[in-house]
XYZ file of C-alpha atoms in Angstrom:
175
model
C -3.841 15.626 -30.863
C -1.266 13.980 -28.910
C -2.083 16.432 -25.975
C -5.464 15.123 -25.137
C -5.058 11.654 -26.529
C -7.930 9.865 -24.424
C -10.404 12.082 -26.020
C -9.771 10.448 -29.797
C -10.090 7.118 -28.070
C -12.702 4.701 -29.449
C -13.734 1.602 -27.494
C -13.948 -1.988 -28.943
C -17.536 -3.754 -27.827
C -16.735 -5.016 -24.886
C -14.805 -2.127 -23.463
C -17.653 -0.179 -24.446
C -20.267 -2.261 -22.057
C -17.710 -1.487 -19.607
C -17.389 1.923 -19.886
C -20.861 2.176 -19.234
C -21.592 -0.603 -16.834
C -18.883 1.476 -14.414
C -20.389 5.308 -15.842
C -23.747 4.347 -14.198
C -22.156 4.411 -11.020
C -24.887 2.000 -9.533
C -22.219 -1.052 -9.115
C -19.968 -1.513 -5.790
C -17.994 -4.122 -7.917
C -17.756 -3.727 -11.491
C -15.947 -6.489 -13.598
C -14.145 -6.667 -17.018
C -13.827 -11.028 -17.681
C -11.733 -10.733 -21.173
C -9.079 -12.660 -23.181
C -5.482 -11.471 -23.439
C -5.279 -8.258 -26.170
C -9.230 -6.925 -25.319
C -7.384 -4.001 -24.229
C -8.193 -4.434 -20.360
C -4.945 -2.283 -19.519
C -6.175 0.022 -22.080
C -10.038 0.680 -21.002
C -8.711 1.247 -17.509
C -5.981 3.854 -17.947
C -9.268 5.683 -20.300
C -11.837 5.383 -17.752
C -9.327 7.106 -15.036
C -8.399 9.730 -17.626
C -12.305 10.800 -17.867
C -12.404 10.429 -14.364
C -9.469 12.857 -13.498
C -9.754 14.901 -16.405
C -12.183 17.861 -16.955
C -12.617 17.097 -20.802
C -14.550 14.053 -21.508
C -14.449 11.650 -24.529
C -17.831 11.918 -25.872
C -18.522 7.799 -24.848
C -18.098 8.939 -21.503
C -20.706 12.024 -21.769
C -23.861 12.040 -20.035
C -22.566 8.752 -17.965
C -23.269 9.884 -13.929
C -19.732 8.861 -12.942
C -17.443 10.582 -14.972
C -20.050 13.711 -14.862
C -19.446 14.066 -11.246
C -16.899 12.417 -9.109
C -18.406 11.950 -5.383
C -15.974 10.509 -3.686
C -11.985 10.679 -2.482
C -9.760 11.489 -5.094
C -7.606 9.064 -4.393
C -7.134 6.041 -6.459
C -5.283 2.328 -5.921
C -4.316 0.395 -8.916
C -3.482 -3.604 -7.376
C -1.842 -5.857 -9.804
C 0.758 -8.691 -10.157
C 4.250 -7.750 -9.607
C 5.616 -8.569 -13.877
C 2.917 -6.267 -14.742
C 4.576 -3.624 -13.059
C 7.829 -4.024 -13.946
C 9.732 -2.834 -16.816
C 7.169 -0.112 -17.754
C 4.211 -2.619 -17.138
C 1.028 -2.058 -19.211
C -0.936 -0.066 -16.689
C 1.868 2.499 -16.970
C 2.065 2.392 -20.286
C -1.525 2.703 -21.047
C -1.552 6.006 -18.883
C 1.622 7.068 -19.928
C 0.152 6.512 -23.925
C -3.515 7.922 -23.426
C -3.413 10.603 -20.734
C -2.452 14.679 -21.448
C 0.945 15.454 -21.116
C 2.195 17.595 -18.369
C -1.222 17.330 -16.404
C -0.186 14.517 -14.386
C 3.287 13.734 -12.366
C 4.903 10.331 -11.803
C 7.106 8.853 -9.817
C 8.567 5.546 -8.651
C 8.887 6.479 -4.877
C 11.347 4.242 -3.934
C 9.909 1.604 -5.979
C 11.149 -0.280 -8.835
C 7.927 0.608 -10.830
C 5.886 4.079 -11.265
C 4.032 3.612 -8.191
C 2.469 7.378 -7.642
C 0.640 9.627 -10.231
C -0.656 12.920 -9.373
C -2.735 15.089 -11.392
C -2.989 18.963 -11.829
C -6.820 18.467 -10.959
C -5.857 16.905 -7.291
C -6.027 13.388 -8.152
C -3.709 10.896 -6.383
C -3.383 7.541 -7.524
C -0.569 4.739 -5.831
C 0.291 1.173 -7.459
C 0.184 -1.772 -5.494
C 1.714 -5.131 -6.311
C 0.153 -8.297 -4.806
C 3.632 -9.210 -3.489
C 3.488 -7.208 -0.686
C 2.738 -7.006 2.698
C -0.645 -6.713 3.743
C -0.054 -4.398 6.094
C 0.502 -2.038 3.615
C -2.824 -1.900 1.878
C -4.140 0.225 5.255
C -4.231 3.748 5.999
C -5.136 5.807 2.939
C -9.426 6.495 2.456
C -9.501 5.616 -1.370
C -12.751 6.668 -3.755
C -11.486 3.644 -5.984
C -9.668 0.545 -6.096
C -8.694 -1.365 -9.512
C -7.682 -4.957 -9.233
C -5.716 -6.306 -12.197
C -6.570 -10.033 -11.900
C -8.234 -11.349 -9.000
C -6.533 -10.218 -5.416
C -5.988 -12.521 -2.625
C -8.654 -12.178 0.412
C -6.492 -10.365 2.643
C -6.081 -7.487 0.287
C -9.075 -7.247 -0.857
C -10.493 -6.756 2.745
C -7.886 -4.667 3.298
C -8.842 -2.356 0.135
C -12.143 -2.585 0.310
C -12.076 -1.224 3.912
C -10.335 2.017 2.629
C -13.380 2.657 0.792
C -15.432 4.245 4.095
C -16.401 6.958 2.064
C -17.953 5.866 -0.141
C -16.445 4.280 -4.031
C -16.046 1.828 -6.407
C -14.052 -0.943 -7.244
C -13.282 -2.388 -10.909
C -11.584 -5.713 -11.731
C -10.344 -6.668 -14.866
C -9.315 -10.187 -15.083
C -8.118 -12.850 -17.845
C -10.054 -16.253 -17.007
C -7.591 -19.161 -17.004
């Protein structure tokens, strides 16, 4: 069912730990170490779907977070600049596993999709590493993803916009 796509998903081991390491909700900082092709891209765009969405992929049942979403909804996605371009793999990931027509993109002056909005009041912005720090402030967020590790002053700058409360995830290839 192409409509509801994230629901059919099935996790490999280690995106399953995952899943339910960040589902327990009792982790500030919650962090996926895995080799190129573990589907890191891939876990992520399927833990915001059950996050956003009001149907849930039976993995994610019964898990505290995805039951009940406490905080902002308002989401930042961080990641290197050539995974954003070209249709990067975050985008792609959402664009393959979320519902169609519940959810609007847009580039927003950017040379990437750098704003998703859902139906259920969701925002979500992409964030490249590349720029300014200055630009990390303003928004409260209820979560911040990191694709690979960030550099200090962003990070401090993200984590800051959590001051209501939220979680962060990092997914990361060791090198």
């Amino acid at each position: 069912k192409d409509q509801s796509r994230y629901e059919f998903f099935v996790p490999n081991a280690k995106q399953k730990e995952f899943i339910e390491m960040v589902g327990r909700g009792d982790k500030y900082i919650n962090l996926f170490v895995a080799a190129n092709g573990v589907g890191k891209d891939c876990v992520v765009a399927n833990i915001l779907a059950n996050i956003v969405f009001p149907r849930k992929h039976p993995q994610f049942n019964g898990l505290p977070l995805f039951q009940e979403w406490r905080w902002p909804k308002a989401i930042r996605i961080v990641t290197e600049s050539q995974l954003v371009q070209e249709m990067g793999p975050i985008a792609k990931e959402i664009r393959t596993w979320w519902p169609k027509g519940e959810y609007e993109s847009k580039n927003a002056g950017k040379q990437f999709v750098s704003q998703y909005r859902t139906k259920t009041g969701f925002y979500l912005d992409v964030m490249t590493y590349e720029q300014n720090p200055d630009e990390f402030e303003g928004v409260t967020l209820g979560c911040i993803i990191f694709s690979e590790p960030p550099p200090k002053d962003i990070f401090i700058r993200c984590v800051s916009r959590l001051r209501e409360g939220g979680i962060i995830l990092i997914v990361m290839t060791p090198l």
